[in-house]
PDB file of C-alpha atoms in Angstrom:
ATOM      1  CA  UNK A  24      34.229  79.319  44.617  1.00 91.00           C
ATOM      2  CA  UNK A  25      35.989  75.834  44.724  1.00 94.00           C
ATOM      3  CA  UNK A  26      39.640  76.135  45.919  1.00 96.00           C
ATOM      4  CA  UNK A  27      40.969  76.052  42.395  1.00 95.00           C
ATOM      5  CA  UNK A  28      38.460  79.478  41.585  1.00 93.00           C
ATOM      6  CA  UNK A  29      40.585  80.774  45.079  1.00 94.00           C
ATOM      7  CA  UNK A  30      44.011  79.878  44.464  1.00 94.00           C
ATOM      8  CA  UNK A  31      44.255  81.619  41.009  1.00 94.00           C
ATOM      9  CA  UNK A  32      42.980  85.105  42.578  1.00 94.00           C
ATOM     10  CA  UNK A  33      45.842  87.597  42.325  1.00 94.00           C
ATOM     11  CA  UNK A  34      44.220  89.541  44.836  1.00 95.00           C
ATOM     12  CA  UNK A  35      41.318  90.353  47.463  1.00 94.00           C
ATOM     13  CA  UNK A  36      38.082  91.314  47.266  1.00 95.00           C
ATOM     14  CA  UNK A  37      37.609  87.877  45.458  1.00 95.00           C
ATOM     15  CA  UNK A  38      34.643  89.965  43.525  1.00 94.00           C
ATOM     16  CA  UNK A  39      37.235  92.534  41.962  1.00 95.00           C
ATOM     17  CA  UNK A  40      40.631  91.763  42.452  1.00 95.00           C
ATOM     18  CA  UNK A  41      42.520  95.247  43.477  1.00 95.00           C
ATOM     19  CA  UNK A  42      45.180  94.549  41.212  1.00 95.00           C
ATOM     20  CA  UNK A  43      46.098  91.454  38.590  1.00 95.00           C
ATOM     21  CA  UNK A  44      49.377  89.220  38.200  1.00 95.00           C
ATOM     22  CA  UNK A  45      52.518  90.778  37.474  1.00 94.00           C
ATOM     23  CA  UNK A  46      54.900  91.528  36.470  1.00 94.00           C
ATOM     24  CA  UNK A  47      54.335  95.053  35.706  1.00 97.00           C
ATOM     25  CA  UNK A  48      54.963  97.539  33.203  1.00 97.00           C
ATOM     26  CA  UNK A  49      55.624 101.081  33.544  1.00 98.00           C
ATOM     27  CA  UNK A  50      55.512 103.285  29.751  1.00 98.00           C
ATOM     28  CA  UNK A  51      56.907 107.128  29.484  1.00 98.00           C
ATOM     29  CA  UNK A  52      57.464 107.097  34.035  1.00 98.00           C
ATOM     30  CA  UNK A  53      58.664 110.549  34.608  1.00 98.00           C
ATOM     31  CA  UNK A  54      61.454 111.270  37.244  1.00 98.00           C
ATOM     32  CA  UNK A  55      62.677 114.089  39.230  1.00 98.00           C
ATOM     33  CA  UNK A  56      64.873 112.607  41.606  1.00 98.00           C
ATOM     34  CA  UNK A  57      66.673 115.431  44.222  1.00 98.00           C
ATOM     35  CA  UNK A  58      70.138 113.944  45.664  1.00 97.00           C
ATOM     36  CA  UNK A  59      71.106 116.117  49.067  1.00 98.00           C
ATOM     37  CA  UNK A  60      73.251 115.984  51.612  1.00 98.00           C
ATOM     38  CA  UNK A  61      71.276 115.135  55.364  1.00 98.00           C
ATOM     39  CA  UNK A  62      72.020 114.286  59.007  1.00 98.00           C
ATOM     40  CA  UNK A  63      74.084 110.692  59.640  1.00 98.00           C
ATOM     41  CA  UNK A  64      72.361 109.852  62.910  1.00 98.00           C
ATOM     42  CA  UNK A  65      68.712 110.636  61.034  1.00 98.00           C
ATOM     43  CA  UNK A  66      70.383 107.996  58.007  1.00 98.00           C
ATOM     44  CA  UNK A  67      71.001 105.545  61.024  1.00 98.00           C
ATOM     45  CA  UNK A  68      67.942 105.678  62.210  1.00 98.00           C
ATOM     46  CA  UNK A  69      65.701 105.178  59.289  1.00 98.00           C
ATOM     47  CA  UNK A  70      67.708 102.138  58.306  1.00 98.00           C
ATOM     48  CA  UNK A  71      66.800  98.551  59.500  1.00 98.00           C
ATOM     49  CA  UNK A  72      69.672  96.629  60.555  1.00 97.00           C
ATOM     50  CA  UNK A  73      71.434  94.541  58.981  1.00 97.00           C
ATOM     51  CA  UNK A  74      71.496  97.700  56.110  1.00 98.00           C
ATOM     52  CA  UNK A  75      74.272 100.020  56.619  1.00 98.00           C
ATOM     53  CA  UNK A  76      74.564 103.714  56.204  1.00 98.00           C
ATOM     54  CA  UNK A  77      77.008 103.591  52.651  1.00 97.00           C
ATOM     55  CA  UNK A  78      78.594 106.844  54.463  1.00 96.00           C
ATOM     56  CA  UNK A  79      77.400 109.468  51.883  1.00 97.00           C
ATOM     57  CA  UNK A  80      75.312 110.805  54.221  1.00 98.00           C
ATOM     58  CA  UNK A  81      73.037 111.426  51.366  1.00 98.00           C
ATOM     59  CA  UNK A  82      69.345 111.143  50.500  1.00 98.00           C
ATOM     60  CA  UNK A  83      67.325 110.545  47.748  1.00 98.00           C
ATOM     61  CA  UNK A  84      64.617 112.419  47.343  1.00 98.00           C
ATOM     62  CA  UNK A  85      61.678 111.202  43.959  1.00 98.00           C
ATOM     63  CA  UNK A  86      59.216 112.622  42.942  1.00 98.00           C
ATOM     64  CA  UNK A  87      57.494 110.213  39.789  1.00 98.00           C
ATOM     65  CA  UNK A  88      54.666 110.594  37.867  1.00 98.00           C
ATOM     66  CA  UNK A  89      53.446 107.312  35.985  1.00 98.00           C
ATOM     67  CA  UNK A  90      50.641 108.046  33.365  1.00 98.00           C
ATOM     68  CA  UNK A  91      50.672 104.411  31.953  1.00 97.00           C
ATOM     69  CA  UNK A  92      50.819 101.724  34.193  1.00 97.00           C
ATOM     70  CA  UNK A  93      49.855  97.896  33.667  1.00 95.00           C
ATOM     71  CA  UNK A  94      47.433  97.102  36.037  1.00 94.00           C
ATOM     72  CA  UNK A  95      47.772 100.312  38.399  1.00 96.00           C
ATOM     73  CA  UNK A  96      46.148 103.009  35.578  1.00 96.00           C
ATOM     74  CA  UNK A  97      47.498 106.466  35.792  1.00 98.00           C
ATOM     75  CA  UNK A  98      49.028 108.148  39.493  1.00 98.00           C
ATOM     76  CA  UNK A  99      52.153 109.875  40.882  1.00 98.00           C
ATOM     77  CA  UNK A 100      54.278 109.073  43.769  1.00 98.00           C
ATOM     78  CA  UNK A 101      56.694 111.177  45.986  1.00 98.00           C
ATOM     79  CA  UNK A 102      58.979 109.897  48.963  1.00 97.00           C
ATOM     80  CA  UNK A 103      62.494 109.040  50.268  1.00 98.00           C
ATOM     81  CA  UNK A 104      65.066 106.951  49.326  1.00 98.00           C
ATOM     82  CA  UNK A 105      68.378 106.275  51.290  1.00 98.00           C
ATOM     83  CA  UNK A 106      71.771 104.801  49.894  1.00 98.00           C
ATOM     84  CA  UNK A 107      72.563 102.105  51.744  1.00 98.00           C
ATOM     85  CA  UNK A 108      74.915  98.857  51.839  1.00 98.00           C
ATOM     86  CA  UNK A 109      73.609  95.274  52.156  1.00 97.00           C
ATOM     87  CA  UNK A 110      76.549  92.585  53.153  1.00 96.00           C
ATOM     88  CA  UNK A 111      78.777  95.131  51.322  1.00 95.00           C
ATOM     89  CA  UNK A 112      76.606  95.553  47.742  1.00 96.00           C
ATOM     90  CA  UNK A 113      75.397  99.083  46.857  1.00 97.00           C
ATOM     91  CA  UNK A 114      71.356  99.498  47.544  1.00 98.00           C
ATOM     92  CA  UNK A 115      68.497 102.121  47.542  1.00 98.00           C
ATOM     93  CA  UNK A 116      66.619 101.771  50.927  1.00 98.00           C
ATOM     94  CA  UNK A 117      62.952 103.214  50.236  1.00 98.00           C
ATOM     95  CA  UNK A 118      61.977 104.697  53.804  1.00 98.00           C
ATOM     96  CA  UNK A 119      58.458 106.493  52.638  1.00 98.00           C
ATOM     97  CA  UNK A 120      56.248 106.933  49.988  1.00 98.00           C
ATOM     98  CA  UNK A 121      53.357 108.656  48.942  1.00 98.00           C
ATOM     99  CA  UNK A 122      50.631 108.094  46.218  1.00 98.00           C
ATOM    100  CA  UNK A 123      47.283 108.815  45.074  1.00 97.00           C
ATOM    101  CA  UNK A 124      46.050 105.664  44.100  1.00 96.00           C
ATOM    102  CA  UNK A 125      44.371 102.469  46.075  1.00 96.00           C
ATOM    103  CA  UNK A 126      45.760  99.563  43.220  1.00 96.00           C
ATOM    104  CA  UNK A 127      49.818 100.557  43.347  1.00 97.00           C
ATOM    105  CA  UNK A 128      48.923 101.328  47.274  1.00 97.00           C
ATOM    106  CA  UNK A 129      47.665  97.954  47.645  1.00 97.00           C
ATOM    107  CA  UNK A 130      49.804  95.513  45.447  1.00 97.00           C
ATOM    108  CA  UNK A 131      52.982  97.538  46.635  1.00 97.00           C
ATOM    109  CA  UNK A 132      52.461  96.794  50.468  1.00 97.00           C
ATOM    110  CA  UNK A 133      51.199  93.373  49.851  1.00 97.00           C
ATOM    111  CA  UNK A 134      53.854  92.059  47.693  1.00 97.00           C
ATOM    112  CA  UNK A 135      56.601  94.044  47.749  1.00 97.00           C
ATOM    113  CA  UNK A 136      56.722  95.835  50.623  1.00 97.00           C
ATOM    114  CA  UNK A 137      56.750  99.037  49.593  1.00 98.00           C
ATOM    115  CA  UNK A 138      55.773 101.575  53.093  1.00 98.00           C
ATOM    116  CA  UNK A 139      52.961 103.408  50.469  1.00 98.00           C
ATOM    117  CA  UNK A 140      50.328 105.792  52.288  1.00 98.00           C
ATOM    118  CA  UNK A 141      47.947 107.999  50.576  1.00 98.00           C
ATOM    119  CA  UNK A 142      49.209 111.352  49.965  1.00 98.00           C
ATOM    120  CA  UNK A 143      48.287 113.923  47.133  1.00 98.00           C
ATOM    121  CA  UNK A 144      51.785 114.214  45.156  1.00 98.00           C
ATOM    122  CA  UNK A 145      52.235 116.055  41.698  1.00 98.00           C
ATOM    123  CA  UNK A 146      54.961 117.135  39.114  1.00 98.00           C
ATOM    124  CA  UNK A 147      54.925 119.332  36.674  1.00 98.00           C
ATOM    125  CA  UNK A 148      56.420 121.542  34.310  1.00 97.00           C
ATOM    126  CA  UNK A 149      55.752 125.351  35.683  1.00 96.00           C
ATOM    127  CA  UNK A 150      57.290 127.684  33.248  1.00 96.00           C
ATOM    128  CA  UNK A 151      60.901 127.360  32.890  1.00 95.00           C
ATOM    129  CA  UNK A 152      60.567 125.182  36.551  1.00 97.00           C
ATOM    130  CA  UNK A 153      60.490 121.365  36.780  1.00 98.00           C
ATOM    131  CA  UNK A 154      58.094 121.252  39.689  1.00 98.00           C
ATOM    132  CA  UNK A 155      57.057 118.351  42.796  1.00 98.00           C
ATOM    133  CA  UNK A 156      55.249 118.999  45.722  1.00 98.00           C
ATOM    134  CA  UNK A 157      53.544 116.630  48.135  1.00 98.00           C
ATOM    135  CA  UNK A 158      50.741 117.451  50.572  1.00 98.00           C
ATOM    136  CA  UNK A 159      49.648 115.147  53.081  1.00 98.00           C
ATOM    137  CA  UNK A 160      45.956 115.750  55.051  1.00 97.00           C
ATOM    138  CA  UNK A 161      45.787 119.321  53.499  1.00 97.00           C
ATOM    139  CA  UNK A 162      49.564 120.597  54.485  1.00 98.00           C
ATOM    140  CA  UNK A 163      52.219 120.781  51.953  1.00 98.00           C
ATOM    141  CA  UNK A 164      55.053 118.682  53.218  1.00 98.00           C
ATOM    142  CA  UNK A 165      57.791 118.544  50.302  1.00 98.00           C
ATOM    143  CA  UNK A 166      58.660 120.782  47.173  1.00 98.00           C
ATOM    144  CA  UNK A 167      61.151 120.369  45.206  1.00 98.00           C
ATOM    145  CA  UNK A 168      62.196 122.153  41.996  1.00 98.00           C
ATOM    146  CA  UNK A 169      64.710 122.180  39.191  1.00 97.00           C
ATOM    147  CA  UNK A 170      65.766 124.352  36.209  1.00 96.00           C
ATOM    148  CA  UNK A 171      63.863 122.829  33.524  1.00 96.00           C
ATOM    149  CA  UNK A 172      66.192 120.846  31.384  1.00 94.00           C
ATOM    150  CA  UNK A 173      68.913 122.249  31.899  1.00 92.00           C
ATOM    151  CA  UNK A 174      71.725 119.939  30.892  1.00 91.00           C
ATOM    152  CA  UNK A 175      70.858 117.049  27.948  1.00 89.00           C
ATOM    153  CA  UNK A 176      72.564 113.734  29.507  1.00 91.00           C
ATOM    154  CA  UNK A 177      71.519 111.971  26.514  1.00 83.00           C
ATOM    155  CA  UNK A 178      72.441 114.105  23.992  1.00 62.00           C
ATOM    156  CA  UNK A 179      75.770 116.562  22.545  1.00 55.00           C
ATOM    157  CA  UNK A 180      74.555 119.791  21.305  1.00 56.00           C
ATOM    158  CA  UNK A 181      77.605 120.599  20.507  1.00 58.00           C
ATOM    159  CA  UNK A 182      79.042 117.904  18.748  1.00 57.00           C
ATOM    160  CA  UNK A 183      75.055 117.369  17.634  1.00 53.00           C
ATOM    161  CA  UNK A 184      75.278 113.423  18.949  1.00 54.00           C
ATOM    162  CA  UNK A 185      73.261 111.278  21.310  1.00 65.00           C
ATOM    163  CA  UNK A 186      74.961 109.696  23.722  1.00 72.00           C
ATOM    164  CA  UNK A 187      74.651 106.718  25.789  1.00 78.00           C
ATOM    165  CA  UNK A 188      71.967 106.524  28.410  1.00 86.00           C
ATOM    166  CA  UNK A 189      73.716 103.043  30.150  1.00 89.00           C
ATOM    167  CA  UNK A 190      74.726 105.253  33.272  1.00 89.00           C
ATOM    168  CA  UNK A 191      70.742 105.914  33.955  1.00 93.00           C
ATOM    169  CA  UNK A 192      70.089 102.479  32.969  1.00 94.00           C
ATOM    170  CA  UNK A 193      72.901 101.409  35.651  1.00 93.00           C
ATOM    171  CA  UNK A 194      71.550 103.759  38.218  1.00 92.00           C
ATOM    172  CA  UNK A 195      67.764 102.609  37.966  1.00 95.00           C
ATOM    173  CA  UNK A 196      69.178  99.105  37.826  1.00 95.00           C
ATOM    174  CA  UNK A 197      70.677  99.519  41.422  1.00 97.00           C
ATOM    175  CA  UNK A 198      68.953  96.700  43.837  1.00 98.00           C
ATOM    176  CA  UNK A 199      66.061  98.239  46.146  1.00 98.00           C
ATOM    177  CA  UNK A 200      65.137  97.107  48.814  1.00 98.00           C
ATOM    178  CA  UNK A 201      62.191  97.374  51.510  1.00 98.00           C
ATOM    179  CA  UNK A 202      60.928  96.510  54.578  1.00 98.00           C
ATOM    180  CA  UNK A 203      58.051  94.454  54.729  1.00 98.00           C
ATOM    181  CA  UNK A 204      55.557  94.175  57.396  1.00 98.00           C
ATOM    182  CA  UNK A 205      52.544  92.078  57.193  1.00 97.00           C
ATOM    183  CA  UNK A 206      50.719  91.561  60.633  1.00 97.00           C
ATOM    184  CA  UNK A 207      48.816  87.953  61.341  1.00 96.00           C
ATOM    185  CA  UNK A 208      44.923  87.638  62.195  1.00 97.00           C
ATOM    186  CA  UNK A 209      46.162  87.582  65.825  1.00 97.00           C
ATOM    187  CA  UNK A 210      48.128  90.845  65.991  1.00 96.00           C
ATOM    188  CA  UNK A 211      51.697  89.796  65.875  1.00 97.00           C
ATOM    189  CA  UNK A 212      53.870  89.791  62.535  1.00 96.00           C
ATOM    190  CA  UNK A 213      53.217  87.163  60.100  1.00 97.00           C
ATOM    191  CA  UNK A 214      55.782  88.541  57.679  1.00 97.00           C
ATOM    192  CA  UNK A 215      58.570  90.637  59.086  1.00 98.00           C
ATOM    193  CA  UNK A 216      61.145  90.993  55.606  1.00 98.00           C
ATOM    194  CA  UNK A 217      63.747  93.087  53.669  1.00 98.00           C
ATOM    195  CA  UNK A 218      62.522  92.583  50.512  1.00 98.00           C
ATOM    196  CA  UNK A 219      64.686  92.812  47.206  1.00 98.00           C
ATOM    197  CA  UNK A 220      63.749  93.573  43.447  1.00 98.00           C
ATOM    198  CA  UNK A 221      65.503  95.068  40.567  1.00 98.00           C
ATOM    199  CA  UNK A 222      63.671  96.743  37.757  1.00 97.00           C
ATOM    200  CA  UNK A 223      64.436  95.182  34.556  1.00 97.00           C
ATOM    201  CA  UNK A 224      63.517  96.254  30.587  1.00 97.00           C
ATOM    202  CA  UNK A 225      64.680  99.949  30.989  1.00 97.00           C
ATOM    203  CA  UNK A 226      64.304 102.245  27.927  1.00 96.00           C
ATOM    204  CA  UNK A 227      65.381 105.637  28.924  1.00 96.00           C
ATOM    205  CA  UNK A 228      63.556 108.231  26.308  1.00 95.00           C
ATOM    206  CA  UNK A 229      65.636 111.399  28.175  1.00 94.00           C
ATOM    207  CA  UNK A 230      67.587 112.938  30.930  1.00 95.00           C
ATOM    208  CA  UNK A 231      68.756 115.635  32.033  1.00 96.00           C
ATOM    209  CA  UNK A 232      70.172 117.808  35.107  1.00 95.00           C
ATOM    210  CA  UNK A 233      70.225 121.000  36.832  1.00 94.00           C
ATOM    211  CA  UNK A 234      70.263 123.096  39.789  1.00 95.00           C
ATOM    212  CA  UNK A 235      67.586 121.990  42.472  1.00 97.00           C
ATOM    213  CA  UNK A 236      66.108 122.493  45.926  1.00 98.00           C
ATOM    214  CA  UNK A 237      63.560 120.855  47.932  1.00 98.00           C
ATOM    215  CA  UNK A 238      61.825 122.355  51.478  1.00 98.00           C
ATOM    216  CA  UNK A 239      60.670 119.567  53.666  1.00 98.00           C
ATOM    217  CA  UNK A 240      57.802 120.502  56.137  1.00 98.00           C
ATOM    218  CA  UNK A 241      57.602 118.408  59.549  1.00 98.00           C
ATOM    219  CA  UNK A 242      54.433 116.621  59.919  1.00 98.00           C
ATOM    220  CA  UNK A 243      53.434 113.576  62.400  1.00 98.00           C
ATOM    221  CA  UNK A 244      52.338 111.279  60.083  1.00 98.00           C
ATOM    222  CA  UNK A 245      54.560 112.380  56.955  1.00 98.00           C
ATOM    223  CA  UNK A 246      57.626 112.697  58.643  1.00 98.00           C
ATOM    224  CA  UNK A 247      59.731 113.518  55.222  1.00 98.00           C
ATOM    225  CA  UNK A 248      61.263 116.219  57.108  1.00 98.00           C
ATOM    226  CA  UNK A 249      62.618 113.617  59.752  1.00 98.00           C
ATOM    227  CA  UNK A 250      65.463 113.233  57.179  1.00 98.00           C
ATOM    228  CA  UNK A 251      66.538 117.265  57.322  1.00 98.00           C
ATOM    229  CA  UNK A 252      68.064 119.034  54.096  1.00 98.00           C
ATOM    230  CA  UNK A 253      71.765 120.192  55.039  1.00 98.00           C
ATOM    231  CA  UNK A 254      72.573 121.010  51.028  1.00 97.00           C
ATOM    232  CA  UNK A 255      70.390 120.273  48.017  1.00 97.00           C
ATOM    233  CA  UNK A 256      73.344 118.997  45.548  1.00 96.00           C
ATOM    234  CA  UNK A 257      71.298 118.777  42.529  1.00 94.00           C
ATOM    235  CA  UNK A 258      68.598 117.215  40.415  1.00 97.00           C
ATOM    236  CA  UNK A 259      67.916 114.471  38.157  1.00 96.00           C
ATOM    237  CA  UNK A 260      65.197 114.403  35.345  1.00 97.00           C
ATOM    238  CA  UNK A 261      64.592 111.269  33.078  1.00 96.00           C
ATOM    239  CA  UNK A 262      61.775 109.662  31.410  1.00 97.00           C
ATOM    240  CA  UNK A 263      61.393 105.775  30.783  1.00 97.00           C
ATOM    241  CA  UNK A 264      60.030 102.819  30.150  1.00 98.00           C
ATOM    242  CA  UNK A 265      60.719  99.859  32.434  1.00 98.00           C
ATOM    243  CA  UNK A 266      59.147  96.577  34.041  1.00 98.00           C
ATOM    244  CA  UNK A 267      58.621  95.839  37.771  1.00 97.00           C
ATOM    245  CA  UNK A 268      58.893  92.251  38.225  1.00 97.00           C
ATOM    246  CA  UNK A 269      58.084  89.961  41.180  1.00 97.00           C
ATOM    247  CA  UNK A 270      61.136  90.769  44.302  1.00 97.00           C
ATOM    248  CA  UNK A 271      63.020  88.144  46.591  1.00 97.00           C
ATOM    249  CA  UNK A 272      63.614  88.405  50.434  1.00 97.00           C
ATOM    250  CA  UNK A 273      67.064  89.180  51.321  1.00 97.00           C
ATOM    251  CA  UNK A 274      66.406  88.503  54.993  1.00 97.00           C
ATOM    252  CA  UNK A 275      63.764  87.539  56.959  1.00 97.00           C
ATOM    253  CA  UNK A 276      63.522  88.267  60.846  1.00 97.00           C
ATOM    254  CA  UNK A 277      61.309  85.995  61.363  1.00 96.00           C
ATOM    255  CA  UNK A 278      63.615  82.646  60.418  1.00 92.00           C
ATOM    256  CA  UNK A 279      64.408  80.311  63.472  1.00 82.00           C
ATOM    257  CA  UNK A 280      68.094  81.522  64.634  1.00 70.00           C
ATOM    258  CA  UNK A 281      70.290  78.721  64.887  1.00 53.00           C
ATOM    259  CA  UNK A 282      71.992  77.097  67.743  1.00 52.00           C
ATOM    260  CA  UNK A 283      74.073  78.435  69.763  1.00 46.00           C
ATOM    261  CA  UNK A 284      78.055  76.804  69.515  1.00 51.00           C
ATOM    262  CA  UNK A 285      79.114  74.357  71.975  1.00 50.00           C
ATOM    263  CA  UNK A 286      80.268  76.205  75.040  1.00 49.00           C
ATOM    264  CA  UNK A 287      78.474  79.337  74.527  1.00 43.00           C
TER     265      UNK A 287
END
């Protein structure tokens, strides 16, 4: 390989690229998304300065299944996302996640950030139960359930009208944000970020909410339950289309600080 052949790879091994250019996108990604109240000095803690607890003291909790991906095939994800604030703007911290799939595992660490592990995740419809569970080295660490469409968002049955989907749109179109670690050949950090992307080309197909819980299980190297449910205070199903594009670093710790003022 000249260093044109080398430059043009989107990613390692050289011989079969783990995953091709972006950007990315996602067709019929399936959401149950469990919003509950947890403990304020946990928030703190999982939150790289310079993001800010947004005072909710809430979590996000997602379970997603993604049948059609561009470039990742066919997997499901589970993990936790925190509310934050970022120089005062509204953001969705992602603190863990969870997938069964190396391509997604891969490209999300290496150019986004995302803090992806293997894990064995699923959702599914159970009877009149919307249904996510995680397991992590053979022990069940999360479930979470909700009452099976319970309440249309997108739709009036009784005025038999569909209504506007532009406050999922709006919430999936929140800026997230991770932290990225990339470590050099000698050990130290090469990359130390927080990382910023928006998704973009949203097409929500449905949504809908009802009454949810979710049990967290403590585990050393899932530590889910590190975040404790106080209250579930309910649950969020939607199904859409959407794009991931390419992200931008909001800061990096690595960046020479500058000089000190005269005086100091």
């Amino acid at each position: 390989m000249n260093i044109q052949d080398i430059l043009q790879l989107p990613s390692m091994p050289a011989a079969s690229p783990s995953y091709p250019r972006g950007p990315y996108r996602f067709i019929d990604r399936e959401y149950l998304i469990i919003t509950y109240e947890s403990d304020p000095q946990a928030i703190r803690d999982a939150l790289p300065e310079p993001l800010e607890p947004d005072g909710s003291n809430t979590v996000l909790y997602e379970f997603i299944r993604m049948p059609d991906s561009a470039g990742f095939g066919s997997y499901t994800e589970s993990g936790v996302v925190i509310p934050a604030l970022y120089q005062g703007e509204h953001v969705n911290f992602t603190a863990q996640m969870y997938l069964d799939d190396a391509p997604p595992i891969a490209g999300g660490r290496e150019i986004w950030g995302f803090p992806k592990k293997h894990g064995q995740p699923k959702l599914a419809v159970v009877q009149d139960t919307l249904t996510g569970t995680l397991a992590y080295a053979g022990v069940q660490v999360a479930v979470g359930t909700m009452g099976y469409k319970h309440q249309h968002l997108l739709y009036d049955a009784a005025g038999k009208k569909q209504c506007s989907s532009a406050s999922i749109i709006e919430k999936m179109s929140k800026t997230q944000v991770n932290l990225k670690l990339i470590p050099g050949v000698d050990g130290e950090l090469a990359i130390a970020q927080l990382v910023a992307y928006n998704l973009a080309d949203i097409a929500v197909q449905g949504a809908w909410s009802g009454p949810a819980r979710l049990h967290l299980v403590p585990h050393a190297n899932a530590p889910v339950a590190d975040l404790p449910v106080r209250k579930a205070m309910g649950g969020l199903h939607f199904i859409a289309n959407l794009t991931l594009p390419y992200g931008r670093v909001l800061h990096d710790y690595l960046a020479p600080v500058g000089p000190l003022p005269t005086g100091a």
